[in-house]
Backbone as numpy.savetxt, mean C-alpha at the origin, in Angstrom:
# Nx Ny Nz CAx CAy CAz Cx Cy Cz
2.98 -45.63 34.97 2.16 -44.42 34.97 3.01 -43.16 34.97
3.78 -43.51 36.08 4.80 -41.89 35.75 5.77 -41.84 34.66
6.07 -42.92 33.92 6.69 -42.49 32.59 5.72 -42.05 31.57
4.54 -42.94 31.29 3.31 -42.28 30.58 3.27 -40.33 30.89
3.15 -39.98 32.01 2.91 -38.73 32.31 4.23 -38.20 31.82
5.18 -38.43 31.98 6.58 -37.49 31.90 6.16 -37.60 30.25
6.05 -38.73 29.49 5.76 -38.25 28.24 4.65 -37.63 27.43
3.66 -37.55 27.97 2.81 -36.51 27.74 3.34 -34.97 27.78
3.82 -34.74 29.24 4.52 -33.61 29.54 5.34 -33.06 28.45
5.93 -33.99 27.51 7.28 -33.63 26.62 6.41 -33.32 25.49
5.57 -34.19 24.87 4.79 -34.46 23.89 3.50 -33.42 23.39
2.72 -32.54 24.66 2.25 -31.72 24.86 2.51 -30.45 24.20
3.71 -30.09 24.72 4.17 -28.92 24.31 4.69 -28.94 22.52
5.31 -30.02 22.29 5.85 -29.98 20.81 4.46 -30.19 19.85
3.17 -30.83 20.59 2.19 -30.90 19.96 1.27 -29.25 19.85
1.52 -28.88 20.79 1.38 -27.29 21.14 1.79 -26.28 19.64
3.37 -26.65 19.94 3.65 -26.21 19.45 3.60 -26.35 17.33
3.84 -27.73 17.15 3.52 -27.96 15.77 2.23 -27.09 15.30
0.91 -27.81 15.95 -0.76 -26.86 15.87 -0.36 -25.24 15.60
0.72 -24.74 16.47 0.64 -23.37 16.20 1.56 -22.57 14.66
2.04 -23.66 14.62 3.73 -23.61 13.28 2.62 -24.07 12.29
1.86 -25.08 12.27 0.73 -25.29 11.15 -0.43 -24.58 10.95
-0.83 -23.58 11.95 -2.13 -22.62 11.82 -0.93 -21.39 11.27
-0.30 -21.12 11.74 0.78 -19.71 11.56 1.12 -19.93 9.65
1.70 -20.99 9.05 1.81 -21.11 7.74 0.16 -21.37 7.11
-0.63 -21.66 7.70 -1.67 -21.68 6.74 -1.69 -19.74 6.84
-2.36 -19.18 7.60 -2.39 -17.85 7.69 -1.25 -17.21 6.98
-0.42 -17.56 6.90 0.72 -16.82 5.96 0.25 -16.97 4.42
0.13 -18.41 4.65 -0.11 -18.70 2.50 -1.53 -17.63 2.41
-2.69 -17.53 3.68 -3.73 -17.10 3.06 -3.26 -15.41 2.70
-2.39 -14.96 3.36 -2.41 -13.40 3.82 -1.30 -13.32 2.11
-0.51 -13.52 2.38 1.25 -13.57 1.95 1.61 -14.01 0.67
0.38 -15.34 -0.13 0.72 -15.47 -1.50 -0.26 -14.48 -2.16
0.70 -14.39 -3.41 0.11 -13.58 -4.70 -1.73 -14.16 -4.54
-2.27 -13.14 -5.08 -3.53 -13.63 -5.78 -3.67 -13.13 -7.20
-4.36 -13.59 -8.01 -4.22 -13.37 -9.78 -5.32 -12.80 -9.81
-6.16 -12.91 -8.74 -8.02 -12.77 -9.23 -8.32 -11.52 -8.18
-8.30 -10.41 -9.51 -9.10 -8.83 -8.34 -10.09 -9.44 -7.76
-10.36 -9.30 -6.60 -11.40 -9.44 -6.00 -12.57 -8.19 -6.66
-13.92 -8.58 -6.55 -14.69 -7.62 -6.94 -14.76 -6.67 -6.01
-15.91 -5.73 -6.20 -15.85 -4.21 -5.52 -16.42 -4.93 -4.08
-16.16 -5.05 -3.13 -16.09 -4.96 -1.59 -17.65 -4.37 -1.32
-18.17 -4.78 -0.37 -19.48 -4.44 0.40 -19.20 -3.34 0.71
-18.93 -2.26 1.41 -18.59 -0.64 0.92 -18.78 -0.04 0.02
-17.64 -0.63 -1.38 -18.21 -0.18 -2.47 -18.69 -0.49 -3.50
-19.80 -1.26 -3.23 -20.88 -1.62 -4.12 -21.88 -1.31 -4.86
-22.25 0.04 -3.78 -23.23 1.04 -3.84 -22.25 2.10 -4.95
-21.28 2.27 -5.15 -20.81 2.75 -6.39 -20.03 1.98 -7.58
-20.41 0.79 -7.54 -20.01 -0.16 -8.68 -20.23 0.71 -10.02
-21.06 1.24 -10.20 -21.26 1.55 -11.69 -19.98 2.57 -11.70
-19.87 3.47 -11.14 -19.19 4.56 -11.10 -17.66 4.19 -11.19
-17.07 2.89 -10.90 -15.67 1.78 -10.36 -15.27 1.67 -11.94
-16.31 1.26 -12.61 -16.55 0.65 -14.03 -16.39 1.26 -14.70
-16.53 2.59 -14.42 -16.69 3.54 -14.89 -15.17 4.63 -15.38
-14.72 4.20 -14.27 -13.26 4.74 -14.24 -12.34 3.82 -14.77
-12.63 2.38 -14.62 -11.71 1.31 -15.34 -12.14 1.53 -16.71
-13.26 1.74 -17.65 -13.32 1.46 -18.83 -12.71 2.57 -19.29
-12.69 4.02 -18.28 -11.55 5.27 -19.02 -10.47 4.92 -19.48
-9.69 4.37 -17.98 -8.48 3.97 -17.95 -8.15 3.27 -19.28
-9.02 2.03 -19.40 -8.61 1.14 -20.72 -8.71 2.02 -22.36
-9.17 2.88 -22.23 -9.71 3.71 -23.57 -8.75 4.93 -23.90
-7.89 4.91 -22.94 -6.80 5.63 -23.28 -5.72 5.23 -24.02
-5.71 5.57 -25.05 -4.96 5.03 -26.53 -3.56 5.17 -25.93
-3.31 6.49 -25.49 -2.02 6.93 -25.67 -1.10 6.06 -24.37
-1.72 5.42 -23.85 -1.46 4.89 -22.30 -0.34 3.70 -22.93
1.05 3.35 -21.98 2.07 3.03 -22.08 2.24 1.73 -21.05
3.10 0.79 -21.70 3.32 -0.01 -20.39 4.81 -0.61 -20.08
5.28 -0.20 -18.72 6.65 0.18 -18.61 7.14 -1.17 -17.49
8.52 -1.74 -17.85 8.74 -2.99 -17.26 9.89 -2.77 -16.62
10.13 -2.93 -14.87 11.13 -2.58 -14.51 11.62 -3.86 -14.04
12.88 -3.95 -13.90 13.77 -5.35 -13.10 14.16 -4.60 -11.93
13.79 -5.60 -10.88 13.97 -4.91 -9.64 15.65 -4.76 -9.08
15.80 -4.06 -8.06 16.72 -4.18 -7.73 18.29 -5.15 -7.55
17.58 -6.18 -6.88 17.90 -7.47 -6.79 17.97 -8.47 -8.08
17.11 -7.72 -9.18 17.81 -8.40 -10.50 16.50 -9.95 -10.32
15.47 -9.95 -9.22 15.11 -11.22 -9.07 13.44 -10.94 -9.60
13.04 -9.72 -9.94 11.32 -9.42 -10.18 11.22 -9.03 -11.49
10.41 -9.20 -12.08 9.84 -8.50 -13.57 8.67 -7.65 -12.64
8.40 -6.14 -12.53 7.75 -5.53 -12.35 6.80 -4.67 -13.57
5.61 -4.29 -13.62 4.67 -3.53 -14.29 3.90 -2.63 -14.23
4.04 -1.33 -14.71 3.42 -0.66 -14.53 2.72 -0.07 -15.83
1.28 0.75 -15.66 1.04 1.86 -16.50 0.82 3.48 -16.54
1.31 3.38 -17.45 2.03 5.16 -18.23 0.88 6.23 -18.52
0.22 6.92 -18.29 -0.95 8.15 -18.87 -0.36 8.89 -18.92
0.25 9.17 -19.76 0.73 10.74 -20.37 -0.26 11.46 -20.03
0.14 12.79 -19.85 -0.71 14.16 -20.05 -0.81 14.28 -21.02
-2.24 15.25 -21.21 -2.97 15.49 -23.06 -2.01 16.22 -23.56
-1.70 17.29 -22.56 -0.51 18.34 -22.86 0.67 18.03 -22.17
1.78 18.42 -23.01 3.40 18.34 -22.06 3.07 18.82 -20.65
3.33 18.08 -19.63 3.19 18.76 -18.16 4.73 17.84 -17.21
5.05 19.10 -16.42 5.80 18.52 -16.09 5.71 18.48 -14.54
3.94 17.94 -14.36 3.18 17.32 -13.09 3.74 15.96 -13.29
3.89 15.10 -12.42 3.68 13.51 -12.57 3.20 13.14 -11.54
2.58 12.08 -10.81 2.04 11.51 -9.90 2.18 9.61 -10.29
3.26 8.89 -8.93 2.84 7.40 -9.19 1.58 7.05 -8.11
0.45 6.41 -8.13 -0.45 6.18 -7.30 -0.24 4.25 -7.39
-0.13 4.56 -6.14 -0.13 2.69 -5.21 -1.09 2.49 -4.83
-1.18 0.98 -5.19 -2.97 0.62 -5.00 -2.98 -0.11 -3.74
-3.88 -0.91 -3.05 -4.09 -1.59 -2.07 -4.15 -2.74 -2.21
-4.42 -3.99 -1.57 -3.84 -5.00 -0.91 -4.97 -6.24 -1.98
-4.46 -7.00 -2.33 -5.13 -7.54 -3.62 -5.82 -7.08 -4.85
-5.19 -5.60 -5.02 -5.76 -4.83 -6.34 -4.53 -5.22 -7.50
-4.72 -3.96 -7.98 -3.32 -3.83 -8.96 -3.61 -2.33 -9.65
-3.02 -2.39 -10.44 -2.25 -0.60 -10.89 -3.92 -0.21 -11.38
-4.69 -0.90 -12.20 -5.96 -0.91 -13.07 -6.63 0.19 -12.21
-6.66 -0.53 -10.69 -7.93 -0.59 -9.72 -8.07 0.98 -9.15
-6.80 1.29 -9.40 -6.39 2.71 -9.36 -7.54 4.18 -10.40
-7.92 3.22 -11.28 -8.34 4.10 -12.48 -9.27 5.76 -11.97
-9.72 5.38 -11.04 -10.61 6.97 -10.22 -9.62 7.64 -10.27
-8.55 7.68 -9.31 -7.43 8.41 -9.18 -6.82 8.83 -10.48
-6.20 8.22 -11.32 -5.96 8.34 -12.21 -6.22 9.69 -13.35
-8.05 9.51 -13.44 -8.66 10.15 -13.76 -8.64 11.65 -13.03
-8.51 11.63 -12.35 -8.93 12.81 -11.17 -7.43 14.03 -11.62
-5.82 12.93 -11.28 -5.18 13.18 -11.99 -4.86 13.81 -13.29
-5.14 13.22 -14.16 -5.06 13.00 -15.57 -5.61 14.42 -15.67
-6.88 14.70 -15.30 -7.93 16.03 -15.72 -7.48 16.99 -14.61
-5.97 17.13 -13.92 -5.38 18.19 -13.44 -4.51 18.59 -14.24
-4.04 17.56 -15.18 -3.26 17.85 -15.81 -1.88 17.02 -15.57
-1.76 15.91 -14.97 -0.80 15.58 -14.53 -0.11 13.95 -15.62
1.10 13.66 -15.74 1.17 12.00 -16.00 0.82 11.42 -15.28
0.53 10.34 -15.08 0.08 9.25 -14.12 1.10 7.63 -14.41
1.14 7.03 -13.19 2.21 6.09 -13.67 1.17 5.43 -12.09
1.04 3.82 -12.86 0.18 2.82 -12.10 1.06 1.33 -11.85
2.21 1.49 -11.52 2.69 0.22 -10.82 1.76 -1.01 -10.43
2.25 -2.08 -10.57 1.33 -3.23 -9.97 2.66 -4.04 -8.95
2.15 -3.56 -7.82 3.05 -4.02 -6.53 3.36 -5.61 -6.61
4.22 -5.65 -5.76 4.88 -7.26 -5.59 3.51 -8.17 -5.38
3.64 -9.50 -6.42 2.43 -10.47 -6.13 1.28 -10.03 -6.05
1.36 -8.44 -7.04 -0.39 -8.21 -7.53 -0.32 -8.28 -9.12
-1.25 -8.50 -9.86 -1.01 -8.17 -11.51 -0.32 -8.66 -12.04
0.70 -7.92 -13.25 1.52 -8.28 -13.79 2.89 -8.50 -13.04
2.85 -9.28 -12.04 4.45 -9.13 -11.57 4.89 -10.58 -11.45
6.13 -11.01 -11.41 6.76 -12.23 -11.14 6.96 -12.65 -9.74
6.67 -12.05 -8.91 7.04 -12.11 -7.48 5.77 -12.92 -6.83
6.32 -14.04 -6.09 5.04 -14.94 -5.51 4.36 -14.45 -4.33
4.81 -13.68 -4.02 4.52 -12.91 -2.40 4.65 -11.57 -2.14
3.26 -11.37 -1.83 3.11 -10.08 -1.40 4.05 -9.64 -0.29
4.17 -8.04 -0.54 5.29 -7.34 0.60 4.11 -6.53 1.36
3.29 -6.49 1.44 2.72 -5.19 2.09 3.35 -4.08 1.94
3.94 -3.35 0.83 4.38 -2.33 0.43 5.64 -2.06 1.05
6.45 -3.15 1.84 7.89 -2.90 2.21 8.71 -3.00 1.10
8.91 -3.64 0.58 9.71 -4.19 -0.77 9.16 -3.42 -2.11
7.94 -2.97 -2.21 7.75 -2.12 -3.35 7.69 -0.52 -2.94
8.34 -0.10 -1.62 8.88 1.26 -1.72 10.30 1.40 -2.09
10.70 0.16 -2.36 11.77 0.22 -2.83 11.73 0.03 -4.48
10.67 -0.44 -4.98 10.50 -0.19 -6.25 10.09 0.87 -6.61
9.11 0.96 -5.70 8.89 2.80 -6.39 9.73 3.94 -6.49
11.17 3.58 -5.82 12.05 4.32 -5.79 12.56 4.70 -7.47
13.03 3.44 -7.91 13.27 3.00 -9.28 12.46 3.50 -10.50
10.99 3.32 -10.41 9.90 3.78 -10.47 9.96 5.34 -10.87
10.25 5.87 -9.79 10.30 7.50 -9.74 11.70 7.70 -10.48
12.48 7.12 -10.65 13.56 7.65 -11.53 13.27 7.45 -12.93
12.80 6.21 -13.56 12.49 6.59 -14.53 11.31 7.65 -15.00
10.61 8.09 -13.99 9.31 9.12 -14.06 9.65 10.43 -14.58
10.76 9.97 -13.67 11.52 11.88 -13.86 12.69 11.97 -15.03
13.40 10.69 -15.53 14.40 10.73 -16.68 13.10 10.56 -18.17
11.64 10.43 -17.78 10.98 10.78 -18.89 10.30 12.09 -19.30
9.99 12.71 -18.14 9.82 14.04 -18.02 10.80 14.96 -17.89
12.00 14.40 -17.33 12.58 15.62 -17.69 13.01 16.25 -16.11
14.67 16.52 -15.91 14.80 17.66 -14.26 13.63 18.03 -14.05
12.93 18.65 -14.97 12.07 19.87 -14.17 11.35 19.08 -13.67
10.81 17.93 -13.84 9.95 17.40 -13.22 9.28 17.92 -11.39
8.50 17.69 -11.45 7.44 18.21 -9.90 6.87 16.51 -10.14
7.08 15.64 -9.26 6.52 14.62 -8.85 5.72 14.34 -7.65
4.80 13.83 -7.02 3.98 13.31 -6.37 3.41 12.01 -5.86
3.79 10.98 -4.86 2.89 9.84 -4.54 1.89 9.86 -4.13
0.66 9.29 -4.11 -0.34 8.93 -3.80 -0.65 7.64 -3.66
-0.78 7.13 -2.50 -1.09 5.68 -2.06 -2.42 5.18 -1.10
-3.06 3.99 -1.62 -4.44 3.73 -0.84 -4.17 2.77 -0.53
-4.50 2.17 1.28 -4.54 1.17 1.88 -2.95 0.48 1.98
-2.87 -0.76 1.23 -1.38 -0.79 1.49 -0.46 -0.04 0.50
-1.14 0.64 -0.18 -0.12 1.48 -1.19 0.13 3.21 0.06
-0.93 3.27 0.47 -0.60 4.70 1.14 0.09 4.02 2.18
0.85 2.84 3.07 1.71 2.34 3.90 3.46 2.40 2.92
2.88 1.93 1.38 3.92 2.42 0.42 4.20 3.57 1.05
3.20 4.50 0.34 4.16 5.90 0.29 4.62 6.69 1.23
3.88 6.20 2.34 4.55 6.68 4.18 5.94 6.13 4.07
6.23 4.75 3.80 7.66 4.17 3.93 8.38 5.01 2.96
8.24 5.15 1.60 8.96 5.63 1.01 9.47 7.05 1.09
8.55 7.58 2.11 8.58 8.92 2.43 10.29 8.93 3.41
10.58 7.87 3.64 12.03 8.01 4.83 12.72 8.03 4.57
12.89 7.64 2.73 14.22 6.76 1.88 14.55 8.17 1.39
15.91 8.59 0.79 16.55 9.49 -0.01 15.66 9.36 -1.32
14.73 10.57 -1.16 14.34 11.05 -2.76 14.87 11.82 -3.41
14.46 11.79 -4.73 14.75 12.50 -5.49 14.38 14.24 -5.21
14.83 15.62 -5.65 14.67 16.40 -5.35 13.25 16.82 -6.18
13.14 16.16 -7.52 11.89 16.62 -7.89 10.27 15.69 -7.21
10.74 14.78 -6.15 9.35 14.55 -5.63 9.32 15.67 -4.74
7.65 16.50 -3.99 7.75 17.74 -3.67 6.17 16.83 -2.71
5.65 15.94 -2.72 5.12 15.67 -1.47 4.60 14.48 -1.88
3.82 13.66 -0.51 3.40 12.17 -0.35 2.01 12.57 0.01
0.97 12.07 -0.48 -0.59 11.89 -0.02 -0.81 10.29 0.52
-0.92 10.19 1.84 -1.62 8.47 2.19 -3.14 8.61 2.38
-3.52 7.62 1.46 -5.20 7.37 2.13 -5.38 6.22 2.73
-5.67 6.18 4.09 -5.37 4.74 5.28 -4.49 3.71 5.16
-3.36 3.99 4.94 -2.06 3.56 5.25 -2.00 3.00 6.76
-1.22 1.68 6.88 -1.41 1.30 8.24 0.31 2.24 8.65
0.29 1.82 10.04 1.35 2.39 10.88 2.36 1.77 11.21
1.91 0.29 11.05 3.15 -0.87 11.59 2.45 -2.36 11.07
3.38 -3.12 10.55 3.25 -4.17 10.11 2.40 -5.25 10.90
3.09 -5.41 11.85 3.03 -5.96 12.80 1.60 -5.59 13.54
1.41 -4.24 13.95 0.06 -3.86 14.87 -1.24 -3.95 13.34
-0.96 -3.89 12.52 -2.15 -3.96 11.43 -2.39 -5.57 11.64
-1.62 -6.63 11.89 -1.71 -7.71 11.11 -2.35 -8.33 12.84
-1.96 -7.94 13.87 -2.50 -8.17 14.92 -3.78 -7.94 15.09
-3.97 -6.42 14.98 -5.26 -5.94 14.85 -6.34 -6.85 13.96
-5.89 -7.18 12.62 -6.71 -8.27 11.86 -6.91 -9.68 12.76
-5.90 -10.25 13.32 -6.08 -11.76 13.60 -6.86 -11.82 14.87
-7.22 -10.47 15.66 -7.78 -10.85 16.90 -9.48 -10.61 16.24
-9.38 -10.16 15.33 -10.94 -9.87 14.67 -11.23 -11.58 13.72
-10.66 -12.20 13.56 -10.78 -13.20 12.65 -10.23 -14.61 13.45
-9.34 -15.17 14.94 -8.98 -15.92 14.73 -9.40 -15.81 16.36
-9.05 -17.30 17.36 -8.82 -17.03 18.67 -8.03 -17.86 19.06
-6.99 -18.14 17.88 -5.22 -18.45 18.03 -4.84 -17.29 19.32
-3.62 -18.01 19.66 -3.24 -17.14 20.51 -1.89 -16.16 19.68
-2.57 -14.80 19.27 -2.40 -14.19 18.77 -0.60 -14.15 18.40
0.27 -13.60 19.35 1.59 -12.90 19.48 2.34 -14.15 18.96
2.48 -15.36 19.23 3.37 -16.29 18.68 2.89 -16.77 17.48
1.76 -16.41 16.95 1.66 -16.74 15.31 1.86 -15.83 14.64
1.91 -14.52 15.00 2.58 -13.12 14.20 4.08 -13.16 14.45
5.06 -13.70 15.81 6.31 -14.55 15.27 6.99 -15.62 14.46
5.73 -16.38 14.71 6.13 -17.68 13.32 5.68 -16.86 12.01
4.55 -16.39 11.87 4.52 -15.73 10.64 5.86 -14.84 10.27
6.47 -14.07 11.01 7.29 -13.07 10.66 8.66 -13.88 10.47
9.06 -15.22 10.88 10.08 -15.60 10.45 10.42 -16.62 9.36
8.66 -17.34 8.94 8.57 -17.78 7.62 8.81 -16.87 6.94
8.27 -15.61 6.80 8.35 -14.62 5.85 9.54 -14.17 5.74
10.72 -13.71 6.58 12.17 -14.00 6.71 12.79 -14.74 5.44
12.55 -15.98 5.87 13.19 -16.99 5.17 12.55 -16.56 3.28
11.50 -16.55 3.32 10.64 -16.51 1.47 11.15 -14.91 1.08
10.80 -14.05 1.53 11.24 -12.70 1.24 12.21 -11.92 1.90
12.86 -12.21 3.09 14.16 -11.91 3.19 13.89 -10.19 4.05
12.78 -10.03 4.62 12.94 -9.21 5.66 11.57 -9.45 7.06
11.87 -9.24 8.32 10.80 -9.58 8.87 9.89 -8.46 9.20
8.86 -8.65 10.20 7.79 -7.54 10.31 8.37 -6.73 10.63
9.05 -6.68 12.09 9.57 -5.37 12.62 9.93 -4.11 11.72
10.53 -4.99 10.78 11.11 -3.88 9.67 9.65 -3.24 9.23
8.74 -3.26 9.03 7.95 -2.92 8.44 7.30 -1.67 9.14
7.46 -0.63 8.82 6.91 0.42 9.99 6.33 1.84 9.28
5.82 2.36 9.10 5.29 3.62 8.73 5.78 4.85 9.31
5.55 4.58 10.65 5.99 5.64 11.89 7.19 5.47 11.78
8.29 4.48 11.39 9.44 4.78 12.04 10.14 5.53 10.51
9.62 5.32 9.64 9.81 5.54 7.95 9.96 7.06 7.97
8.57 7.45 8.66 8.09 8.96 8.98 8.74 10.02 9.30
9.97 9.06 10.97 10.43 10.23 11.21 11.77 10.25 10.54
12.07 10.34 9.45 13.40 10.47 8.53 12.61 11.19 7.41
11.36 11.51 6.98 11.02 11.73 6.04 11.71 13.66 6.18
11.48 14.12 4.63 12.13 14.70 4.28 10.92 15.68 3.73
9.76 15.74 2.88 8.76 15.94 2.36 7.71 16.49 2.74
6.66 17.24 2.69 5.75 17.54 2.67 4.91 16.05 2.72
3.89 15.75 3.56 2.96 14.64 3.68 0.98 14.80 3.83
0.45 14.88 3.04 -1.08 14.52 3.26 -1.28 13.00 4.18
-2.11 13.11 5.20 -2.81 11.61 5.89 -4.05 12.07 5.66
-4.76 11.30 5.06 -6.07 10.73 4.50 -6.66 9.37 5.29
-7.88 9.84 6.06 -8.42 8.36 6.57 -10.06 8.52 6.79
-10.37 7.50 6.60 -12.05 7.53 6.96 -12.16 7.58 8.48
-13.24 7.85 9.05 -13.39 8.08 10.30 -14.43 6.95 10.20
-14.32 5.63 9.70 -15.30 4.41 9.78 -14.43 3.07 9.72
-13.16 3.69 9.24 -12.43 2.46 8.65 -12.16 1.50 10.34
-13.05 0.26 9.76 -12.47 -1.16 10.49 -11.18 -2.11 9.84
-10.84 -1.56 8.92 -9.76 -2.14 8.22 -8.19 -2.31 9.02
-8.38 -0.99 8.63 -6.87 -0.37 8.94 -7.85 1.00 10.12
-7.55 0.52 11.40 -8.08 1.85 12.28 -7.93 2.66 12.17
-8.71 3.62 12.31 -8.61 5.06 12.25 -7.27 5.94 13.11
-7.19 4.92 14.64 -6.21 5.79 15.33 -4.80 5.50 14.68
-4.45 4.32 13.51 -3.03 4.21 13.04 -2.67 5.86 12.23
-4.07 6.28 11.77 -3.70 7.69 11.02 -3.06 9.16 11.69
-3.34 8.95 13.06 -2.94 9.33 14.14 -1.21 9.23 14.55
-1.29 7.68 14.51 0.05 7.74 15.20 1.12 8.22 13.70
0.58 7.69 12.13 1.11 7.91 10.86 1.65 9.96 11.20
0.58 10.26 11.54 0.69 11.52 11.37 1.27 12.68 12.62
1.60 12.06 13.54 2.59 11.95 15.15 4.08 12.08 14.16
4.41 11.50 13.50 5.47 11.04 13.19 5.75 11.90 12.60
5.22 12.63 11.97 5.73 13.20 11.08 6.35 14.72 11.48
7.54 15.15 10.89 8.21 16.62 10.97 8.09 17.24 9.98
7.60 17.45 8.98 7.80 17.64 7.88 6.66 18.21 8.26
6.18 19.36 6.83 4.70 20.50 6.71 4.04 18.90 6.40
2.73 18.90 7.09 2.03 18.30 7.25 0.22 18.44 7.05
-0.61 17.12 6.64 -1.88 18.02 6.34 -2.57 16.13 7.24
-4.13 16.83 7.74 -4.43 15.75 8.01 -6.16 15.68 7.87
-6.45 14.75 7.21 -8.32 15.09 6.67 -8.72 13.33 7.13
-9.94 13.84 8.66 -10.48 12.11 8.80 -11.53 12.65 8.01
-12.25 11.91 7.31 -13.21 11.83 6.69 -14.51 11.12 7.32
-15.39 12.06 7.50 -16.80 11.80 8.41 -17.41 10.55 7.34
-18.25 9.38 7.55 -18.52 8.23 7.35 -18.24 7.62 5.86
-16.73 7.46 6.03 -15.76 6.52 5.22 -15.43 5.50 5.96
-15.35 3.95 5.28 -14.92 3.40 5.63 -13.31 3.27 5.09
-12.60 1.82 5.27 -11.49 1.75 4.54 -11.52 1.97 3.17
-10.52 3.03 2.60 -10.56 3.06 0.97 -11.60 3.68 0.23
-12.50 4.32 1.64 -13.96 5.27 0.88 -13.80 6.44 0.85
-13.08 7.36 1.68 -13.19 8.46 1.35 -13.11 9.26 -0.02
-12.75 8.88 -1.14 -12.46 9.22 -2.71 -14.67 8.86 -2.78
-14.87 8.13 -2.56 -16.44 7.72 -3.42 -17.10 8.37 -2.32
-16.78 8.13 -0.84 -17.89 9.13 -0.42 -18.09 10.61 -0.54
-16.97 11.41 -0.83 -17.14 12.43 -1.42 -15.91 12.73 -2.59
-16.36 12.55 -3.93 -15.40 12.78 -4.57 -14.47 14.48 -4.79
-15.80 15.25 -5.08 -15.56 16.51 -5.22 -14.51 17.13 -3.99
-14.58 16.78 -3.32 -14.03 17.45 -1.16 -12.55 16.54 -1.79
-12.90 15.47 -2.12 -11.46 14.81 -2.28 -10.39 15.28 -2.90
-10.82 15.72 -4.30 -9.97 16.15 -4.98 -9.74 17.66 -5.28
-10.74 18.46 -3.77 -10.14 20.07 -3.52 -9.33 19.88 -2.50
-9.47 18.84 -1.36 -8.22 18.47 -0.56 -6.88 18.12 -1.10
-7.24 17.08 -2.00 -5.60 16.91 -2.65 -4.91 18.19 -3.85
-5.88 18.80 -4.16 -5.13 19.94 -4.90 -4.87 21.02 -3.95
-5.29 21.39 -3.04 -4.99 22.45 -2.20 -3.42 21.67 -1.22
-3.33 20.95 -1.40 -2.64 20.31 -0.73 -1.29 20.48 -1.47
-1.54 20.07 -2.80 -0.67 19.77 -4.09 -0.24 21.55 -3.86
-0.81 22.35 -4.14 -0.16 23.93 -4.19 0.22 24.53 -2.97
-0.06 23.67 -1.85 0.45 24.11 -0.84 2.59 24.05 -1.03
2.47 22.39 -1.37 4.04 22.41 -1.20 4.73 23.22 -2.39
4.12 23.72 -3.42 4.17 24.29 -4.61 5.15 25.83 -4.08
C-alpha cells in the first residue's frame, strides 16, 4: 500500500502536468497557427455588412492598385502587401495594419477614407494572414519589424519628401504602438492605434480567463515557450507600453468605450506610456474594432485633425 501511494504521489504531478503541456499546445495551435479563411463580419459588425462590402469591392476596382513582395529580414518570409497610389502625385503615404485573422483587403474602409484625403495607401498582410509564407501568427511583434522594411520602400517610392503615417486596428494598432519604439525613419511624422492591446501576455490572459478554467498563469508559460522554440521570441517581449516609452513620434490612441476584446483600460495604460505629443479619443458605444462604423464621419475628423496637428 505505501509503495502504491508513493507512486501515485510521483505519477500525479507528471500527469498534472502532461494535461496542462497538452491543453497549453492545443490553445497555441488554436490562437498561433495561420488561418487562410477571413472569418466573416463578426456579430458587431453585421449590422454594417453591406457597407464592409462595400469598401472591399472599392478596394478591388482600383485598377491602378499594385502588389508589392517583401523578403523579410531573416531572409525566411515571402511577405505581401497592397499599393493605392494617389489619383494625384502626393507625397502623403499611410501603411494601415489590420487585425488578428484579417489581412491587408479587410482594411479597405480605411483605405478609402485615406485614398479620398489624398494620400498612398500601402496594405501589408501580417505574418500567417493572407498572402504570406509564415505558419504563425506574431501578434504584430515580428511584423513591426516588417513594417519597418515596409516603410522604407514607401518612402524610396515616394520620394525624401515623403510625410508618412501608420495606422493600425486591433492587433495591427499593437503593430504600430510597437513600432512606434524602433528607430524610424525621419519622414514617418505620427502613429494612430485603434484598440491595440498593451501587453502580450495581459491580452492573452485576459482572453483565457473569459474562455477556459485551466489554471490560467502556467499555460500562458507553456504557451510562451512553445512559441520560443516555433518563432523565436517569447511573450514578455511583446509589450506596447514598454515599445511606448522609447517612442519618438507623435501618437493617436483610439478605443471603443465597449470593447470586451481588447479592454478598454489597456488604452489607458497604451497611452500612460507615452512622451511624445499625444491624442486620446474613447469612443462612446464601440465595441472592439467599431469605432470607424459607429461613427464614420467623427472618425475621420479625428484622424485628420490629428494628421495636421503633427504637420
Amino acid at each position: 500500500m505505501k509503495k502504491i501511494t508513493k507512486d501515485l504521489l510521483i505519477a500525479a504531478p507528471i500527469a498534472v502536468g502532461g494535461a496542462l503541456y497538452s491543453a497549453s499546445r492545443l490553445l497555441y495551435s488554436y490562437a498561433f497557427n495561420r488561418s487562410d479563411i477571413v472569418p466573416e463580419p463578426g456579430k458587431d459588425i453585421i449590422g454594417y455588412a453591406n457597407d464592409y462590402y462595400y469598401y472591399i469591392d472599392w478596394l478591388n476596382e482600383q485598377k491602378h492598385a499594385e502588389h508589392w513582395r517583401l523578403v523579410s529580414k531573416d531572409k525566411k518570409e515571402e511577405l505581401n502587401a497592397v499599393w493605392v497610389p494617389a489619383k494625384h502625385h502626393s507625397k502623403f503615404s499611410v501603411l494601415i495594419s489590420h487585425g488578428y485573422k484579417g489581412n491587408g483587403v479587410t482594411m479597405a474602409n480605411l483605405a478609402q477614407m485615406y485614398h479620398f484625403m489624398g494620400f498612398n495607401v500601402l496594405l501589408p498582410d501580417s505574418r500567417g494572414h493572407g498572402d504570406t509564407s509564415d505558419p504563425y501568427i506574431s501578434f504584430g511583434w515580428l511584423d513591426h519589424y516588417d513594417a519597418l522594411a515596409w516603410l522604407n520602400m514607401m518612402i524610396k517610392r515616394v520620394g525624401p519628401e515623403s510625410k508618412v503615417f501608420v495606422h493600425g486596428v486591433s492587433m495591427g494598432g499593437a503593430t504600430a504602438l510597437m513600432l512606434a519604439g524602433e528607430d524610424l525613419p525621419p519622414q514617418v511624422k505620427g502613429i494612430i492605434d485603434d484598440c491595440g492591446y498593451s501587453s502580450l501576455n495581459e491580452e492573452l490572459v485576459y482572453l483565457a480567463r473569459k474562455v477556459t478554467k485551466l489554471p490560467v498563469e502556467p499555460v500562458r508559460r507553456l504557451m510562451s515557450k512553445i512559441n520560443k522554440v516555433r518563432t523565436g521570441f517569447s511573450f514578455d517581449a511583446v509589450s506596447s507600453v514598454k515599445q511606448l516609452k522609447k517612442a519618438k513620434v507623435p501618437i493617436f490612441v483610439i478605443h471603443g468605450a465597449d470593447d470586451d476584446y481588447v479592454p478598454t483600460y489597456m488604452a489607458y495604460q497604451n497611452y500612460n506610456a507615452i512622451t511624445t505629443p499625444k491624442k486620446i479619443w474613447i469612443v462612446p458605444n464601440a465595441g472592439h474594432a467599431m469605432a470607424f462604423w459607429v461613427d464614420p464621419r467623427e472618425y475621420h475628423k479625428q484622424v485628420t485633425s490629428f494628421i495636421k496637428s503633427t504637420l
